[in-house]
CSV table of C-alpha atoms and ligand atoms in Angstrom, one decimal:
chain,number,residue,atom,x,y,z
L,1,MET,CA,-32.6,-103.7,-31.8
L,2,SER,CA,-30.3,-104.5,-29.0
L,3,ALA,CA,-28.0,-108.0,-28.6
L,4,ASP,CA,-26.3,-109.8,-25.6
L,5,TYR,CA,-22.7,-109.1,-25.6
L,6,ASN,CA,-22.1,-110.5,-22.1
L,7,GLY,CA,-19.3,-113.0,-21.7
L,8,THR,CA,-15.7,-113.8,-21.9
L,9,TRP,CA,-14.3,-114.0,-25.3
L,10,ASP,CA,-11.2,-115.2,-26.9
L,11,ILE,CA,-9.5,-113.9,-29.9
L,12,VAL,CA,-9.3,-116.4,-32.9
L,13,SER,CA,-8.3,-114.2,-35.7
L,14,ASN,CA,-6.7,-110.8,-35.8
L,15,ASP,CA,-6.3,-109.3,-39.4
L,16,ASN,CA,-4.3,-106.0,-40.0
L,17,PHE,CA,-3.5,-105.3,-36.4
L,18,GLU,CA,-0.2,-104.3,-37.6
L,19,GLY,CA,-1.7,-101.5,-40.1
L,20,TYR,CA,-4.1,-100.4,-37.3
L,21,MET,CA,-1.1,-99.8,-34.7
L,22,VAL,CA,0.9,-98.2,-37.5
L,23,ALA,CA,-1.9,-95.6,-37.8
L,24,LEU,CA,-2.1,-95.2,-34.2
L,25,GLY,CA,1.6,-94.2,-34.3
L,26,ILE,CA,2.7,-97.3,-31.9
L,27,ASP,CA,6.3,-97.8,-32.2
L,28,PHE,CA,8.0,-100.8,-33.9
L,29,ALA,CA,9.2,-102.7,-30.5
L,30,THR,CA,5.6,-102.1,-28.9
L,31,ARG,CA,4.3,-103.6,-32.2
L,32,LYS,CA,6.3,-106.6,-32.2
L,33,ILE,CA,5.2,-107.4,-28.6
L,34,ALA,CA,1.5,-106.5,-29.2
L,35,GLY,CA,1.4,-108.4,-32.3
L,36,VAL,CA,1.6,-111.8,-31.0
L,37,LEU,CA,-0.9,-111.4,-28.0
L,38,LYS,CA,-3.9,-113.2,-27.9
L,39,PRO,CA,-6.3,-110.8,-26.1
L,40,GLN,CA,-9.7,-111.8,-24.2
L,41,LYS,CA,-12.5,-109.6,-23.8
L,42,VAL,CA,-14.9,-109.6,-21.0
L,43,ILE,CA,-18.0,-107.7,-21.5
L,44,GLU,CA,-20.5,-106.7,-19.0
L,45,GLN,CA,-23.8,-105.3,-20.6
L,46,ASP,CA,-26.7,-103.9,-18.6
L,47,GLY,CA,-29.0,-102.9,-21.1
L,48,ASP,CA,-27.3,-99.9,-22.6
L,49,CYS,CA,-24.7,-99.7,-20.2
L,50,PHE,CA,-21.3,-101.4,-21.1
L,51,ILE,CA,-17.8,-102.3,-19.7
L,52,ILE,CA,-15.7,-104.1,-22.1
L,53,LYS,CA,-12.4,-105.0,-20.6
L,54,THR,CA,-9.7,-106.1,-23.0
L,55,TYR,CA,-7.0,-108.4,-21.2
L,56,SER,CA,-3.7,-109.6,-22.4
L,57,THR,CA,-0.2,-110.8,-20.8
L,58,PHE,CA,1.2,-107.4,-21.8
L,59,ARG,CA,-1.5,-104.7,-21.1
L,60,ASN,CA,-5.0,-104.5,-20.1
L,61,TYR,CA,-7.6,-101.8,-21.2
L,62,THR,CA,-11.1,-101.1,-19.8
L,63,CYS,CA,-13.8,-98.8,-21.3
L,64,SER,CA,-17.2,-98.1,-20.1
L,65,PHE,CA,-20.0,-96.2,-21.6
L,66,LYS,CA,-23.8,-95.9,-22.0
L,67,ILE,CA,-25.2,-96.0,-25.5
L,68,GLY,CA,-25.6,-92.6,-27.0
L,69,GLU,CA,-23.6,-90.6,-24.3
L,70,GLU,CA,-20.5,-89.0,-25.4
L,71,TYR,CA,-17.5,-89.3,-22.8
L,72,GLU,CA,-14.0,-88.5,-22.8
L,73,GLU,CA,-11.8,-91.7,-23.4
L,74,VAL,CA,-8.2,-91.8,-22.5
L,75,THR,CA,-6.5,-94.7,-24.4
L,76,LYS,CA,-4.3,-95.3,-21.5
L,77,GLY,CA,-1.6,-97.8,-22.3
L,78,LEU,CA,-2.6,-97.9,-25.5
L,79,ASP,CA,-1.7,-94.7,-27.8
L,80,ASN,CA,-2.4,-92.5,-24.8
L,81,ARG,CA,-4.7,-90.2,-26.7
L,82,LYS,CA,-7.7,-88.3,-25.7
L,83,CYS,CA,-10.9,-89.0,-27.8
L,84,GLN,CA,-14.8,-87.7,-27.4
L,85,THR,CA,-16.3,-91.0,-27.7
L,86,VAL,CA,-19.8,-92.2,-28.4
L,87,VAL,CA,-21.2,-95.7,-29.0
L,88,ASN,CA,-24.5,-96.3,-30.6
L,89,TRP,CA,-26.8,-99.0,-31.7
L,90,ASP,CA,-26.9,-100.0,-35.4
L,91,ASN,CA,-29.3,-102.8,-35.7
L,92,GLY,CA,-27.7,-105.0,-32.9
L,93,ARG,CA,-24.3,-103.6,-33.8
L,94,LEU,CA,-22.2,-101.5,-31.5
L,95,VAL,CA,-20.9,-98.8,-33.4
L,96,CYS,CA,-18.3,-96.5,-31.9
L,97,VAL,CA,-16.8,-92.9,-32.9
L,98,GLN,CA,-13.7,-91.8,-31.3
L,99,ARG,CA,-13.3,-88.0,-32.2
L,100,GLY,CA,-9.9,-86.7,-31.9
L,101,GLU,CA,-6.6,-86.2,-33.5
L,102,LYS,CA,-6.9,-89.4,-35.5
L,103,LYS,CA,-9.4,-89.1,-38.5
L,104,ASN,CA,-11.8,-91.9,-39.1
L,105,ARG,CA,-11.1,-93.5,-35.6
L,106,GLY,CA,-13.7,-96.0,-34.1
L,107,TRP,CA,-14.8,-99.6,-33.8
L,108,THR,CA,-18.0,-101.7,-34.6
L,109,HIS,CA,-18.8,-104.8,-32.5
L,110,TRP,CA,-21.4,-107.4,-33.8
L,111,ILE,CA,-22.4,-111.0,-33.0
L,112,GLU,CA,-22.9,-113.5,-35.7
L,113,GLU,CA,-23.2,-117.3,-35.2
L,114,ASP,CA,-22.3,-117.0,-31.6
L,115,LYS,CA,-19.0,-115.3,-32.6
L,116,LEU,CA,-18.1,-111.8,-31.4
L,117,HIS,CA,-16.9,-109.5,-34.2
L,118,LEU,CA,-14.7,-106.5,-34.1
L,119,GLU,CA,-13.5,-103.9,-36.6
L,120,LEU,CA,-11.2,-101.3,-35.3
L,121,ARG,CA,-10.6,-98.4,-37.7
L,122,CYS,CA,-7.9,-95.7,-37.7
L,123,GLU,CA,-7.3,-93.5,-41.0
L,124,LYS,CA,-7.2,-95.9,-43.7
L,125,GLN,CA,-6.7,-98.9,-41.8
L,126,VAL,CA,-9.0,-101.5,-40.8
L,127,CYS,CA,-8.1,-104.4,-38.2
L,128,LYS,CA,-10.8,-107.1,-38.1
L,129,GLN,CA,-10.9,-109.5,-35.2
L,130,VAL,CA,-12.8,-112.4,-34.2
L,131,TYR,CA,-13.6,-114.0,-30.7
L,132,LYS,CA,-15.3,-117.2,-29.6
L,133,ARG,CA,-16.9,-117.8,-26.4
L,134,SER,CA,-14.4,-118.8,-23.7
L,135,SER,CA,-14.8,-122.4,-22.6
S,201,LIG,O1,-11.5,-102.2,-27.9
S,201,LIG,O2,-10.4,-100.4,-28.4
S,201,LIG,O3,-13.8,-103.7,-27.7
S,201,LIG,O4,-12.2,-100.7,-25.6
S,201,LIG,C1,-6.1,-102.0,-29.0
S,201,LIG,C2,-4.7,-101.8,-29.1
S,201,LIG,C3,-1.5,-103.7,-26.8
S,201,LIG,C4,-0.8,-102.3,-26.3
S,201,LIG,C5,-6.7,-102.8,-27.8
S,201,LIG,C6,-2.4,-104.4,-25.8
S,201,LIG,C7,-4.3,-100.8,-30.1
S,201,LIG,C8,0.2,-102.0,-27.3
S,201,LIG,C9,-8.0,-102.2,-27.5
S,201,LIG,C10,-3.8,-104.9,-26.4
S,201,LIG,C11,-2.6,-100.9,-30.2
S,201,LIG,C12,-0.3,-101.4,-28.7
S,201,LIG,C13,-4.5,-105.5,-25.4
S,201,LIG,C14,-9.2,-102.3,-28.6
S,201,LIG,C15,-2.2,-99.9,-29.3
S,201,LIG,C16,-1.2,-100.1,-28.4
S,201,LIG,C17,-5.2,-104.5,-24.5
S,201,LIG,C18,-10.4,-101.5,-28.3
S,201,LIG,C19,-12.8,-101.6,-27.8
S,201,LIG,C20,-13.6,-102.7,-28.4
S,201,LIG,C21,-12.9,-101.5,-26.4
């Protein structure tokens, strides 16, 4: 059912981040900067309670949540929207739904062969990222 996401993770691939940013309405200049970043995730998991920190040289973003508990997320420093957000388990995967102005918005994390996978969704765009454990 659950999985252990604890750790520091470095990005190794980032497919269609551009399309995801366009769907979020991020301006051209910001996309050009964001598109070359190599973000790092630091995940602190205590059972069903999570803190996910995304670090980069440009901006950082932190979210914290408990599985199954909806909360108001403000995507400060990203697209600066408010969402009603909930994350649930699905066979070890973390499935997030971000209900708000943008349709079909959310993300899914899973671990496969010691890699951290992330799919970011907004409208018709899907960005696929893979992270490895930081050495
Ligand atoms: O992760 O929601 O792990 O929150 C998505 C950026 C770029 C800023 C990053 C900073 C979307 C300018 C968070 C990049 C583009 C572009 C590093 C993804 C928006 C603005 C912070 C995310 C979840 C799941 C946890």
